[in-house]
Tab-separated table of C-alpha atoms and ligand atoms in Angstrom:
chain	number	residue	atom	x	y	z
O	1	UNK	CA	0.081	-0.110	-0.020
O	2	UNK	CA	1.702	3.053	-1.277
O	3	UNK	CA	0.771	6.391	0.266
O	4	UNK	CA	1.262	8.862	-2.671
O	5	UNK	CA	-0.681	11.549	-3.839
O	6	UNK	CA	-0.759	10.676	-7.426
O	7	UNK	CA	-1.161	6.929	-7.995
O	8	UNK	CA	0.260	6.116	-11.452
O	9	UNK	CA	-0.945	2.440	-11.802
O	10	UNK	CA	-4.059	0.624	-10.346
O	11	UNK	CA	-1.635	-1.109	-7.925
O	12	UNK	CA	-0.619	2.078	-6.260
O	13	UNK	CA	-4.159	3.009	-5.561
O	14	UNK	CA	-4.804	3.254	-1.676
O	15	UNK	CA	-7.780	1.078	-0.324
O	16	UNK	CA	-10.755	3.468	-0.635
O	17	UNK	CA	-8.492	6.012	-2.346
O	18	UNK	CA	-7.928	7.720	1.230
O	19	UNK	CA	-5.574	10.584	1.211
O	20	UNK	CA	-3.507	10.993	4.088
O	21	UNK	CA	-1.835	14.266	3.387
O	22	UNK	CA	-3.930	17.303	4.611
O	23	UNK	CA	-4.699	19.957	2.318
O	24	UNK	CA	-3.411	17.968	-0.837
O	25	UNK	CA	-6.236	19.223	-2.967
O	26	UNK	CA	-4.000	22.275	-3.386
O	27	UNK	CA	-1.782	20.188	-5.491
O	28	UNK	CA	-4.581	19.861	-8.062
O	29	UNK	CA	-4.254	22.942	-10.319
O	30	UNK	CA	-7.812	23.741	-11.524
O	31	UNK	CA	-6.327	26.534	-13.609
O	32	UNK	CA	-6.131	24.040	-16.369
O	33	UNK	CA	-9.768	24.028	-16.841
O	34	UNK	CA	-9.821	27.704	-17.741
O	35	UNK	CA	-10.941	28.844	-21.155
O	36	UNK	CA	-11.790	32.499	-20.106
O	37	UNK	CA	-9.964	34.644	-17.263
O	38	UNK	CA	-11.226	37.261	-15.077
O	39	UNK	CA	-9.517	40.597	-15.730
O	40	UNK	CA	-9.886	43.392	-13.066
O	41	UNK	CA	-10.600	47.090	-13.512
O	42	UNK	CA	-9.705	48.652	-10.343
O	43	UNK	CA	-10.929	51.934	-11.514
O	44	UNK	CA	-14.283	50.480	-11.076
O	45	UNK	CA	-13.615	48.510	-8.042
O	46	UNK	CA	-15.122	49.584	-4.666
O	47	UNK	CA	-13.174	47.081	-2.580
O	48	UNK	CA	-16.300	45.404	-1.295
O	49	UNK	CA	-14.876	41.901	-1.343
O	50	UNK	CA	-17.850	40.205	-2.914
O	51	UNK	CA	-15.633	38.575	-5.690
O	52	UNK	CA	-13.369	36.999	-2.830
O	53	UNK	CA	-16.376	35.784	-0.972
O	54	UNK	CA	-18.019	34.236	-4.046
O	55	UNK	CA	-15.158	32.594	-5.631
O	56	UNK	CA	-15.849	28.691	-5.436
O	57	UNK	CA	-12.100	28.106	-5.660
O	58	UNK	CA	-11.071	30.301	-2.913
O	59	UNK	CA	-8.493	31.693	-5.220
O	60	UNK	CA	-9.058	35.336	-4.879
O	61	UNK	CA	-6.998	37.280	-2.701
O	62	UNK	CA	-6.653	40.843	-1.215
O	63	UNK	CA	-3.451	42.688	-2.181
O	64	UNK	CA	-1.933	45.104	0.187
O	65	UNK	CA	-3.322	48.006	-1.777
O	66	UNK	CA	-6.880	46.573	-0.868
O	67	UNK	CA	-7.517	45.422	-4.554
O	68	UNK	CA	-8.433	41.856	-5.382
O	69	UNK	CA	-6.678	39.510	-7.846
O	70	UNK	CA	-7.020	35.756	-8.676
O	71	UNK	CA	-4.349	33.040	-8.402
O	72	UNK	CA	-4.289	31.727	-11.982
O	73	UNK	CA	-2.990	28.467	-11.015
O	74	UNK	CA	-6.473	27.659	-9.519
O	75	UNK	CA	-8.939	30.179	-11.178
O	76	UNK	CA	-11.058	27.816	-13.256
O	77	UNK	CA	-12.707	30.639	-15.258
O	78	UNK	CA	-16.187	30.014	-14.048
O	79	UNK	CA	-16.843	33.702	-14.295
O	80	UNK	CA	-18.843	33.881	-10.754
O	81	UNK	CA	-16.689	36.719	-9.573
O	82	UNK	CA	-17.429	38.738	-12.737
O	83	UNK	CA	-21.143	37.851	-12.470
O	84	UNK	CA	-21.395	38.791	-8.807
O	85	UNK	CA	-19.276	42.208	-8.893
O	86	UNK	CA	-22.026	44.669	-9.059
O	87	UNK	CA	-19.960	47.841	-10.104
O	88	UNK	CA	-18.940	45.513	-13.088
O	89	UNK	CA	-15.222	45.923	-12.104
O	90	UNK	CA	-14.458	42.306	-13.521
O	91	UNK	CA	-14.808	41.223	-17.044
O	92	UNK	CA	-14.169	37.756	-18.539
O	93	UNK	CA	-11.737	37.598	-21.298
O	94	UNK	CA	-10.944	34.640	-23.785
O	95	UNK	CA	-7.775	32.786	-22.981
O	96	UNK	CA	-5.311	33.837	-25.787
R	1	UNK	CA	-20.115	-24.150	23.791
R	2	UNK	CA	-22.770	-23.286	21.347
R	3	UNK	CA	-26.269	-23.589	22.499
R	4	UNK	CA	-29.198	-25.614	20.670
R	5	UNK	CA	-31.956	-23.046	20.066
R	6	UNK	CA	-35.305	-22.980	18.592
R	7	UNK	CA	-36.326	-19.557	17.190
R	8	UNK	CA	-37.602	-17.330	14.343
R	9	UNK	CA	-34.602	-16.906	11.934
R	10	UNK	CA	-34.703	-13.095	12.055
R	11	UNK	CA	-34.388	-13.131	15.717
R	12	UNK	CA	-31.511	-15.515	15.556
R	13	UNK	CA	-30.045	-13.123	13.099
R	14	UNK	CA	-30.195	-10.241	15.432
R	15	UNK	CA	-28.714	-12.192	18.342
R	16	UNK	CA	-25.828	-13.271	15.865
R	17	UNK	CA	-25.408	-9.468	15.196
R	18	UNK	CA	-25.202	-8.857	18.874
R	19	UNK	CA	-22.421	-11.724	19.401
R	20	UNK	CA	-20.519	-9.569	16.926
R	21	UNK	CA	-20.504	-6.728	19.277
R	22	UNK	CA	-21.528	-4.258	16.693
R	23	UNK	CA	-20.914	-0.381	17.892
R	24	UNK	CA	-23.571	1.068	15.666
R	25	UNK	CA	-26.734	-0.112	13.776
R	26	UNK	CA	-28.944	2.297	11.689
R	27	UNK	CA	-32.060	0.689	10.267
R	28	UNK	CA	-35.150	1.687	8.827
R	29	UNK	CA	-37.497	-1.308	9.206
R	30	UNK	CA	-39.033	-2.809	6.175
R	31	UNK	CA	-40.870	-6.211	5.562
R	32	UNK	CA	-39.662	-8.892	5.629
R	33	UNK	CA	-36.296	-7.863	7.543
R	34	UNK	CA	-38.329	-5.938	10.091
R	35	UNK	CA	-37.861	-8.506	13.008
R	36	UNK	CA	-34.055	-8.326	12.538
R	37	UNK	CA	-34.231	-4.553	13.461
R	38	UNK	CA	-36.780	-4.933	16.125
R	39	UNK	CA	-35.030	-7.531	17.926
R	40	UNK	CA	-31.593	-5.983	17.542
R	41	UNK	CA	-33.188	-2.760	18.934
R	42	UNK	CA	-34.583	-4.520	22.029
R	43	UNK	CA	-31.121	-6.041	22.693
R	44	UNK	CA	-29.653	-2.623	22.788
R	45	UNK	CA	-32.337	-0.810	24.645
R	46	UNK	CA	-32.243	-3.623	27.207
R	47	UNK	CA	-28.881	-2.766	27.868
R	48	UNK	CA	-27.460	-6.159	26.634
R	49	UNK	CA	-25.369	-4.700	23.915
R	50	UNK	CA	-23.397	-1.574	24.131
R	51	UNK	CA	-24.149	-0.014	20.851
R	52	UNK	CA	-25.913	3.030	19.173
R	53	UNK	CA	-29.147	2.133	17.407
R	54	UNK	CA	-30.016	5.066	15.106
R	55	UNK	CA	-33.669	5.201	13.941
R	56	UNK	CA	-33.192	6.870	10.636
R	57	UNK	CA	-35.833	8.425	8.442
R	58	UNK	CA	-34.882	6.363	5.397
R	59	UNK	CA	-32.700	3.482	3.916
R	60	UNK	CA	-30.468	5.812	2.139
R	61	UNK	CA	-29.606	7.427	5.529
R	62	UNK	CA	-29.340	3.975	7.246
R	63	UNK	CA	-26.722	2.996	4.644
R	64	UNK	CA	-25.031	6.548	4.886
R	65	UNK	CA	-25.111	6.394	8.765
R	66	UNK	CA	-23.310	2.960	9.115
R	67	UNK	CA	-20.880	4.197	6.458
R	68	UNK	CA	-20.072	7.296	8.540
R	69	UNK	CA	-19.941	5.052	11.620
R	70	UNK	CA	-17.484	2.713	9.901
R	71	UNK	CA	-15.392	5.457	8.781
R	72	UNK	CA	-15.000	6.538	12.173
R	73	UNK	CA	-13.807	2.987	13.361
R	74	UNK	CA	-17.251	1.504	14.392
R	75	UNK	CA	-18.409	-2.044	13.664
R	76	UNK	CA	-21.723	-1.233	11.932
R	77	UNK	CA	-24.762	-3.043	10.578
R	78	UNK	CA	-28.059	-2.609	8.872
R	79	UNK	CA	-30.908	-4.573	7.525
R	80	UNK	CA	-33.270	-4.185	4.884
R	81	UNK	CA	-34.891	-5.551	1.683
R	82	UNK	CA	-36.550	-4.830	-1.763
R	83	UNK	CA	-37.345	-0.997	-1.845
R	84	UNK	CA	-35.190	-0.382	1.073
R	85	UNK	CA	-32.163	-1.828	-0.788
R	86	UNK	CA	-33.165	0.188	-3.966
R	87	UNK	CA	-33.458	3.225	-1.868
R	88	UNK	CA	-29.790	2.702	-0.441
R	89	UNK	CA	-28.771	2.004	-4.180
R	90	UNK	CA	-26.869	5.349	-4.382
R	91	UNK	CA	-24.742	4.625	-1.342
R	92	UNK	CA	-23.875	0.990	-1.913
R	93	UNK	CA	-20.990	1.520	-4.739
R	94	UNK	CA	-19.728	4.282	-2.296
R	95	UNK	CA	-19.407	1.872	0.524
R	96	UNK	CA	-17.317	-0.481	-1.532
R	97	UNK	CA	-15.379	2.322	-3.266
R	98	UNK	CA	-14.468	3.696	0.291
R	99	UNK	CA	-13.736	0.117	1.382
R	100	UNK	CA	-15.864	0.340	4.435
R	101	UNK	CA	-16.393	-2.981	5.838
R	102	UNK	CA	-20.002	-2.764	7.094
R	103	UNK	CA	-22.478	-5.706	6.863
R	104	UNK	CA	-25.958	-5.678	5.832
R	105	UNK	CA	-28.641	-8.395	6.205
R	106	UNK	CA	-31.180	-8.425	3.205
R	107	UNK	CA	-34.559	-10.152	3.770
R	108	UNK	CA	-35.003	-10.707	0.025
R	109	UNK	CA	-38.254	-9.452	-1.451
R	110	UNK	CA	-39.599	-8.837	-4.828
R	111	UNK	CA	-39.477	-5.248	-5.908
R	112	UNK	CA	-42.374	-2.898	-6.877
R	113	UNK	CA	-44.402	-2.748	-9.134
R	114	UNK	CA	-46.679	-3.960	-8.548
R	115	UNK	CA	-46.166	-3.875	-4.934
R	116	UNK	CA	-45.530	-7.170	-3.554
R	117	UNK	CA	-43.883	-8.092	-0.067
R	118	UNK	CA	-43.019	-11.783	-0.825
R	119	UNK	CA	-39.745	-13.349	-1.701
R	120	UNK	CA	-37.676	-13.420	-4.742
R	121	UNK	CA	-34.112	-12.188	-5.576
R	122	UNK	CA	-35.143	-9.151	-7.676
R	123	UNK	CA	-33.833	-6.839	-4.914
R	124	UNK	CA	-30.126	-8.039	-4.659
R	125	UNK	CA	-29.860	-8.840	-8.427
R	126	UNK	CA	-30.296	-5.022	-9.016
R	127	UNK	CA	-27.385	-4.342	-6.694
R	128	UNK	CA	-25.154	-6.992	-8.147
R	129	UNK	CA	-22.586	-4.515	-9.558
R	130	UNK	CA	-21.913	-2.223	-6.606
R	131	UNK	CA	-18.933	-3.990	-5.445
R	132	UNK	CA	-20.193	-5.883	-2.433
R	133	UNK	CA	-19.412	-9.327	-1.340
R	134	UNK	CA	-22.596	-11.126	-1.422
R	135	UNK	CA	-23.486	-14.353	0.297
R	136	UNK	CA	-26.707	-16.335	0.254
R	137	UNK	CA	-28.078	-18.360	3.124
R	138	UNK	CA	-30.064	-21.567	2.545
R	139	UNK	CA	-31.342	-22.009	6.186
R	140	UNK	CA	-31.589	-20.276	9.637
R	141	UNK	CA	-28.175	-21.906	10.539
R	142	UNK	CA	-26.376	-20.386	7.565
R	143	UNK	CA	-27.894	-16.943	8.327
R	144	UNK	CA	-26.363	-16.988	11.920
R	145	UNK	CA	-23.041	-18.322	10.555
R	146	UNK	CA	-22.840	-16.039	7.537
R	147	UNK	CA	-23.792	-12.832	9.466
R	148	UNK	CA	-20.920	-13.678	12.056
R	149	UNK	CA	-18.474	-14.568	9.212
R	150	UNK	CA	-19.388	-11.357	7.104
R	151	UNK	CA	-17.973	-9.014	9.736
R	152	UNK	CA	-14.675	-11.076	9.744
R	153	UNK	CA	-14.621	-11.349	6.018
R	154	UNK	CA	-15.392	-7.485	5.736
R	155	UNK	CA	-12.935	-6.383	8.153
R	156	UNK	CA	-9.883	-8.392	7.113
R	157	UNK	CA	-7.089	-6.453	6.210
R	158	UNK	CA	-6.881	-8.250	2.681
R	159	UNK	CA	-10.556	-7.543	2.032
R	160	UNK	CA	-11.835	-4.365	3.526
R	161	UNK	CA	-15.167	-4.337	1.608
R	162	UNK	CA	-18.925	-4.396	2.659
R	163	UNK	CA	-20.618	-7.706	2.762
R	164	UNK	CA	-24.494	-8.513	2.186
R	165	UNK	CA	-26.061	-11.748	3.663
R	166	UNK	CA	-29.194	-12.579	1.554
R	167	UNK	CA	-31.941	-14.154	3.500
R	168	UNK	CA	-35.014	-15.263	1.609
R	169	UNK	CA	-37.913	-13.137	2.774
R	170	UNK	CA	-40.452	-14.937	4.832
R	171	UNK	CA	-39.382	-18.499	3.726
R	172	UNK	CA	-36.296	-17.894	5.818
R	173	UNK	CA	-36.673	-14.740	7.808
R	174	UNK	CA	-39.958	-15.821	9.303
R	175	UNK	CA	-39.175	-19.411	9.879
R	176	UNK	CA	-38.881	-20.912	13.193
R	177	UNK	CA	-36.045	-23.314	13.096
R	178	UNK	CA	-33.671	-25.373	15.448
R	179	UNK	CA	-30.081	-23.943	15.264
R	180	UNK	CA	-26.914	-23.715	17.066
R	181	UNK	CA	-26.207	-20.449	18.594
R	182	UNK	CA	-22.540	-19.873	19.229
R	183	UNK	CA	-21.473	-18.532	22.606
R	184	UNK	CA	-19.899	-15.245	23.135
R	185	UNK	CA	-16.589	-16.532	24.065
R	186	UNK	CA	-16.411	-18.393	20.740
R	187	UNK	CA	-17.329	-15.454	18.898
R	188	UNK	CA	-14.933	-13.203	20.579
R	189	UNK	CA	-12.043	-15.572	19.722
R	190	UNK	CA	-13.242	-15.856	16.054
R	191	UNK	CA	-13.931	-12.167	15.619
R	192	UNK	CA	-11.369	-9.922	17.318
R	193	UNK	CA	-12.287	-6.070	17.588
R	194	UNK	CA	-12.420	-4.110	14.433
R	195	UNK	CA	-9.058	-2.693	13.550
R	196	UNK	CA	-9.784	0.022	10.792
R	197	UNK	CA	-7.148	0.798	8.065
R	198	UNK	CA	-7.762	4.365	8.659
R	199	UNK	CA	-10.568	6.323	10.665
R	200	UNK	CA	-11.889	9.969	10.647
R	201	UNK	CA	-10.124	11.525	13.565
R	202	UNK	CA	-8.999	15.211	14.120
R	203	UNK	CA	-5.532	14.192	15.347
R	204	UNK	CA	-4.925	11.944	12.196
R	205	UNK	CA	-6.398	13.830	9.486
R	206	UNK	CA	-7.414	11.752	6.215
R	207	UNK	CA	-9.814	12.451	3.329
R	208	UNK	CA	-12.203	9.905	2.490
R	209	UNK	CA	-14.544	9.595	-0.498
R	210	UNK	CA	-12.356	12.184	-2.626
R	211	UNK	CA	-12.945	13.180	-6.234
R	212	UNK	CA	-11.345	11.335	-9.017
R	213	UNK	CA	-11.147	12.671	-12.522
R	214	UNK	CA	-10.487	10.905	-15.738
R	215	UNK	CA	-6.888	10.692	-15.087
R	216	UNK	CA	-7.402	8.206	-12.265
R	217	UNK	CA	-11.041	6.771	-12.187
R	218	UNK	CA	-10.133	3.768	-14.477
R	219	UNK	CA	-7.283	2.800	-12.147
R	220	UNK	CA	-9.608	3.077	-8.924
R	221	UNK	CA	-12.144	0.987	-10.742
R	222	UNK	CA	-9.603	-1.643	-11.712
R	223	UNK	CA	-8.348	-1.740	-8.000
R	224	UNK	CA	-11.925	-2.228	-6.701
R	225	UNK	CA	-12.363	-4.923	-9.131
R	226	UNK	CA	-9.229	-6.755	-8.037
R	227	UNK	CA	-10.073	-6.174	-4.555
R	228	UNK	CA	-13.162	-8.145	-4.871
R	229	UNK	CA	-11.891	-11.006	-6.965
R	230	UNK	CA	-8.821	-11.253	-4.356
R	231	UNK	CA	-11.323	-11.257	-1.399
R	232	UNK	CA	-12.117	-15.040	-2.530
R	233	UNK	CA	-8.809	-16.324	-1.052
R	234	UNK	CA	-9.624	-14.713	2.465
R	235	UNK	CA	-13.118	-15.942	2.388
R	236	UNK	CA	-12.164	-19.406	1.822
R	237	UNK	CA	-9.582	-19.191	4.573
R	238	UNK	CA	-12.140	-17.862	6.914
R	239	UNK	CA	-14.744	-20.581	5.871
R	240	UNK	CA	-11.946	-23.309	6.602
R	241	UNK	CA	-11.282	-21.779	10.132
R	242	UNK	CA	-15.083	-21.665	10.736
R	243	UNK	CA	-15.461	-25.402	9.943
R	244	UNK	CA	-12.520	-26.218	12.142
R	245	UNK	CA	-14.068	-24.207	15.105
R	246	UNK	CA	-17.747	-25.135	14.534
R	247	UNK	CA	-17.885	-28.133	12.307
R	248	UNK	CA	-20.114	-26.715	9.648
R	249	UNK	CA	-18.664	-26.523	6.026
R	250	UNK	CA	-18.981	-23.530	3.752
R	251	UNK	CA	-18.123	-23.532	0.156
R	252	UNK	CA	-18.710	-21.034	-2.683
R	253	UNK	CA	-20.788	-23.756	-4.382
R	254	UNK	CA	-21.922	-26.669	-2.176
R	255	UNK	CA	-22.735	-29.857	-3.892
R	256	UNK	CA	-25.499	-32.465	-2.989
R	257	UNK	CA	-25.170	-35.890	-4.517
R	258	UNK	CA	-23.685	-34.210	-7.638
R	259	UNK	CA	-20.260	-36.114	-7.894
R	260	UNK	CA	-21.200	-38.433	-10.753
R	261	UNK	CA	-24.663	-36.752	-11.863
R	262	UNK	CA	-25.337	-36.249	-15.532
R	263	UNK	CA	-27.940	-33.810	-14.899
R	264	UNK	CA	-27.234	-30.910	-12.482
R	265	UNK	CA	-29.718	-28.514	-10.759
R	266	UNK	CA	-28.231	-25.163	-9.810
R	267	UNK	CA	-29.973	-23.050	-7.075
R	268	UNK	CA	-29.393	-20.178	-4.639
R	269	UNK	CA	-30.763	-19.419	-1.258
R	270	UNK	CA	-33.327	-21.443	0.668
R	271	UNK	CA	-34.454	-23.141	-2.735
R	272	UNK	CA	-31.402	-25.579	-1.914
R	273	UNK	CA	-33.116	-27.536	0.679
R	274	UNK	CA	-36.254	-27.821	-1.281
R	275	UNK	CA	-34.269	-29.062	-4.323
R	276	UNK	CA	-32.554	-31.677	-2.166
R	277	UNK	CA	-35.916	-33.456	-1.916
R	278	UNK	CA	-36.425	-33.549	-5.482
R	279	UNK	CA	-33.046	-34.838	-6.078
R	280	UNK	CA	-33.629	-37.558	-3.606
R	281	UNK	CA	-37.015	-38.452	-5.291
R	282	UNK	CA	-35.456	-38.711	-8.792
R	283	UNK	CA	-32.397	-40.640	-7.536
R	284	UNK	CA	-34.829	-43.143	-6.173
R	285	UNK	CA	-36.322	-43.503	-9.409
R	286	UNK	CA	-32.758	-44.178	-10.877
R	287	UNK	CA	-32.262	-40.661	-12.483
R	288	UNK	CA	-28.592	-39.631	-12.376
R	289	UNK	CA	-29.270	-36.042	-11.001
R	290	UNK	CA	-27.260	-33.858	-8.676
R	291	UNK	CA	-27.786	-30.474	-6.970
R	292	UNK	CA	-25.301	-27.464	-6.761
R	293	UNK	CA	-26.058	-24.648	-4.315
R	294	UNK	CA	-24.549	-21.190	-4.935
R	295	UNK	CA	-23.504	-19.571	-1.722
R	296	UNK	CA	-21.138	-16.897	-2.916
R	297	UNK	CA	-22.590	-14.752	-5.483
R	298	UNK	CA	-19.798	-11.994	-5.520
R	299	UNK	CA	-16.959	-12.529	-6.110
R	300	UNK	CA	-18.230	-15.069	-8.598
R	301	UNK	CA	-16.815	-18.428	-8.087
R	302	UNK	CA	-15.589	-19.220	-11.427
R	303	UNK	CA	-13.141	-22.015	-10.737
R	304	UNK	CA	-15.489	-23.801	-8.415
R	305	UNK	CA	-18.224	-23.475	-11.182
R	306	UNK	CA	-16.092	-25.008	-13.686
R	307	UNK	CA	-15.014	-27.708	-11.270
R	308	UNK	CA	-18.519	-28.597	-10.022
R	309	UNK	CA	-19.890	-29.021	-13.696
R	310	UNK	CA	-17.225	-31.012	-15.036
R	311	UNK	CA	-18.605	-34.453	-16.517
R	312	UNK	CA	-22.380	-33.228	-16.281
R	313	UNK	CA	-24.315	-33.418	-19.624
R	314	UNK	CA	-27.123	-30.920	-18.361
R	315	UNK	CA	-27.054	-27.943	-16.109
R	316	UNK	CA	-30.279	-26.546	-15.331
R	317	UNK	CA	-29.850	-23.099	-13.501
R	318	UNK	CA	-32.752	-21.793	-11.457
R	319	UNK	CA	-33.213	-18.174	-11.125
R	320	UNK	CA	-35.479	-16.255	-8.605
R	321	UNK	CA	-35.166	-12.970	-10.571
R	322	UNK	CA	-35.369	-11.969	-14.115
R	323	UNK	CA	-33.602	-9.402	-16.212
R	324	UNK	CA	-36.393	-7.895	-18.374
R	325	UNK	CA	-35.664	-7.993	-22.141
R	326	UNK	CA	-32.305	-9.696	-21.326
R	327	UNK	CA	-30.862	-13.173	-21.809
R	328	UNK	CA	-32.462	-14.801	-18.843
R	329	UNK	CA	-32.276	-14.859	-15.017
R	330	UNK	CA	-29.027	-13.109	-13.578
R	331	UNK	CA	-27.700	-16.512	-12.400
R	332	UNK	CA	-28.483	-18.207	-15.880
R	333	UNK	CA	-26.808	-15.490	-17.601
R	334	UNK	CA	-23.555	-15.346	-15.584
R	335	UNK	CA	-23.142	-19.333	-15.435
R	336	UNK	CA	-23.474	-19.291	-19.272
R	337	UNK	CA	-21.080	-16.624	-19.658
R	338	UNK	CA	-18.610	-18.197	-17.138
R	339	UNK	CA	-18.810	-21.646	-19.046
R	340	UNK	CA	-18.740	-20.186	-22.597
R	341	UNK	CA	-15.077	-20.551	-23.103
R	342	UNK	CA	-14.880	-24.135	-21.753
R	343	UNK	CA	-14.072	-26.532	-24.528
R	344	UNK	CA	-16.668	-29.018	-23.006
R	345	UNK	CA	-19.544	-27.893	-21.043
R	346	UNK	CA	-22.972	-29.017	-20.296
R	347	UNK	CA	-26.104	-27.910	-22.183
R	348	UNK	CA	-27.287	-25.227	-19.927
R	349	UNK	CA	-31.206	-24.528	-19.299
R	350	UNK	CA	-32.411	-21.445	-17.546
R	351	UNK	CA	-35.716	-21.448	-15.442
R	352	UNK	CA	-36.957	-18.380	-13.758
R	353	UNK	CA	-39.179	-19.547	-10.756
R	354	UNK	CA	-40.923	-18.269	-7.487
R	355	UNK	CA	-41.251	-14.797	-8.574
R	356	UNK	CA	-43.150	-12.405	-5.977
R	357	UNK	CA	-43.266	-15.242	-3.374
R	358	UNK	CA	-44.916	-17.868	-5.563
R	359	UNK	CA	-44.409	-21.248	-3.946
R	360	UNK	CA	-41.506	-23.502	-5.204
R	361	UNK	CA	-41.978	-27.084	-4.565
R	362	UNK	CA	-39.818	-30.217	-4.907
R	363	UNK	CA	-42.305	-31.366	-7.572
R	364	UNK	CA	-41.597	-28.067	-9.463
R	365	UNK	CA	-37.776	-29.004	-9.532
R	366	UNK	CA	-38.636	-32.608	-10.628
R	367	UNK	CA	-40.659	-31.388	-13.509
R	368	UNK	CA	-38.002	-29.029	-14.558
R	369	UNK	CA	-35.207	-31.441	-14.489
R	370	UNK	CA	-37.331	-34.082	-16.392
R	371	UNK	CA	-38.284	-31.389	-18.965
R	372	UNK	CA	-34.487	-30.270	-19.431
R	373	UNK	CA	-33.473	-33.936	-19.709
R	374	UNK	CA	-35.937	-34.467	-22.540
R	375	UNK	CA	-35.273	-31.149	-24.374
R	376	UNK	CA	-31.521	-32.028	-24.223
R	377	UNK	CA	-32.203	-35.529	-25.931
R	378	UNK	CA	-33.893	-33.430	-28.569
R	379	UNK	CA	-30.749	-31.289	-28.701
R	380	UNK	CA	-32.449	-27.912	-28.226
R	381	UNK	CA	-34.087	-25.750	-25.609
R	382	UNK	CA	-37.017	-24.115	-27.059
R	383	UNK	CA	-36.163	-20.690	-25.584
R	384	UNK	CA	-33.293	-19.174	-24.059
R	385	UNK	CA	-35.235	-19.151	-20.666
R	386	UNK	CA	-38.433	-20.270	-19.390
R	387	UNK	CA	-40.560	-18.493	-16.631
R	388	UNK	CA	-41.902	-21.766	-14.978
R	389	UNK	CA	-45.401	-22.070	-14.262
R	390	UNK	CA	-46.572	-18.985	-15.930
R	391	UNK	CA	-50.281	-19.240	-16.801
R	392	UNK	CA	-50.824	-18.856	-20.433
R	393	UNK	CA	-53.926	-18.612	-22.563
L	1	LIG	S1	-16.687	42.319	-6.226
L	1	LIG	FE1	-16.052	43.787	-7.668
L	1	LIG	S2	-16.142	45.722	-6.566
L	1	LIG	FE2	-16.258	44.083	-5.065
L	1	LIG	S3	-14.091	43.840	-4.522
L	1	LIG	FE3	-14.417	42.386	-6.238
L	1	LIG	S4	-13.913	43.400	-7.821
L	1	LIG	FE4	-14.112	45.040	-6.298
L	2	LIG	S1	-13.497	33.093	-12.617
L	2	LIG	FE1	-14.218	31.805	-10.991
L	2	LIG	S2	-12.649	30.778	-10.331
L	2	LIG	FE2	-11.770	32.411	-11.508
L	2	LIG	S3	-11.569	34.070	-9.965
L	2	LIG	FE3	-13.440	34.341	-10.648
L	2	LIG	S4	-14.794	33.038	-9.393
L	2	LIG	FE4	-12.792	32.403	-9.033
């Protein structure tokens, strides 16, 4: 029974696929799912933090200047932040 | 020392569960398994067993409840049947995927519709592919024994899979029988306390029931399949040990007067004892017949089946369930498939019988055996399967 985060072969799968490493979900980069990315226009931002609260990935962080940005390793491009931002400071832009 | 008892099989089943010193039971009562739950609940409320008995609002919650308990390290049990098993359906493959060694007694009953509360195997056959170990009892003694064995098998470090014990509704659940009830010391020696592979505990964090995408789901499915196939080795070992301790032999396929038989009858569950009477009667008339009884449904005993049918000319498979619009009864379908690659195999006939509690008598088996013999002589079974005794106009 190998205790590894990423079993390669079926023989390496833990019984019940249990994961013994706390917080190992952070190793899974949901950013690879993204086809659109959120782009912030801080001129419209009123620093309410709604985008931070609603992001289902928990990948939006507040910077030292009080504005918000997303960690693109985890942002899956769902657009919820843009939808919830009432001053419309976030727009979803096609990934190039 | 075991004690000779005479009691209803469901009551004995609950007593057997208590001997296993379960920690948690979560049950939603449903006919014909209700007496198991009722009696178990009395044992707990009378203080004879230190366990939590959770009265849930549904079978889905009963299964979820014992899965949670098992994940926390508890020995857990439930009982149900028919609509109850179907209501649990969503959770059954999760229990096996999470490798939670819970035990479930099923009072087998026909499924709706139309509504029917009597026996057939339609309920468990719909759960065939959920990754559980599946045992079939033919009498009250086997119910006691298999429930106790089930915990030992399920919790074995080389198995770690849930087990269901199938008990024909009413025919077995409500039968009053003479049985040997093992005593507590014997069971304590046979079944040591549950040592889980991992438990949910804040001091030792572990994630159970995680997400798996297309990059790993295939490997996980293969490992689950392998675990179930591999479980047979341990089941056989534990059955050997049981035989040594209690003198009662358990095999994946039990045979009765089958060694030299040209015509074999294959049954599951309580039909086995009825069929013995038919075999005796036909043997007395000089017919070369024998009986095979399936006890281990999952993992499917391929080797034992091949060995058991060697030399036979006719194999008549009896199903108590039907796969609508399919190739026959579930047992018939699988036996045909299992023997397909054999260079020599018996002619296979498949009869579906006893649906929704219709009586199955020794005479029925005699008629079926004679009919397969005469059809085999003519070299063809008229249909892939026959629903025996159906009224036709
Ligand atoms: S929701 Fe919009 S306005 Fe509010 S903090 Fe986020 S970007 Fe700024
Ligand atoms: S697009 Fe979705 S995942 Fe990305 S930052 Fe916005 S809410 Fe979070």
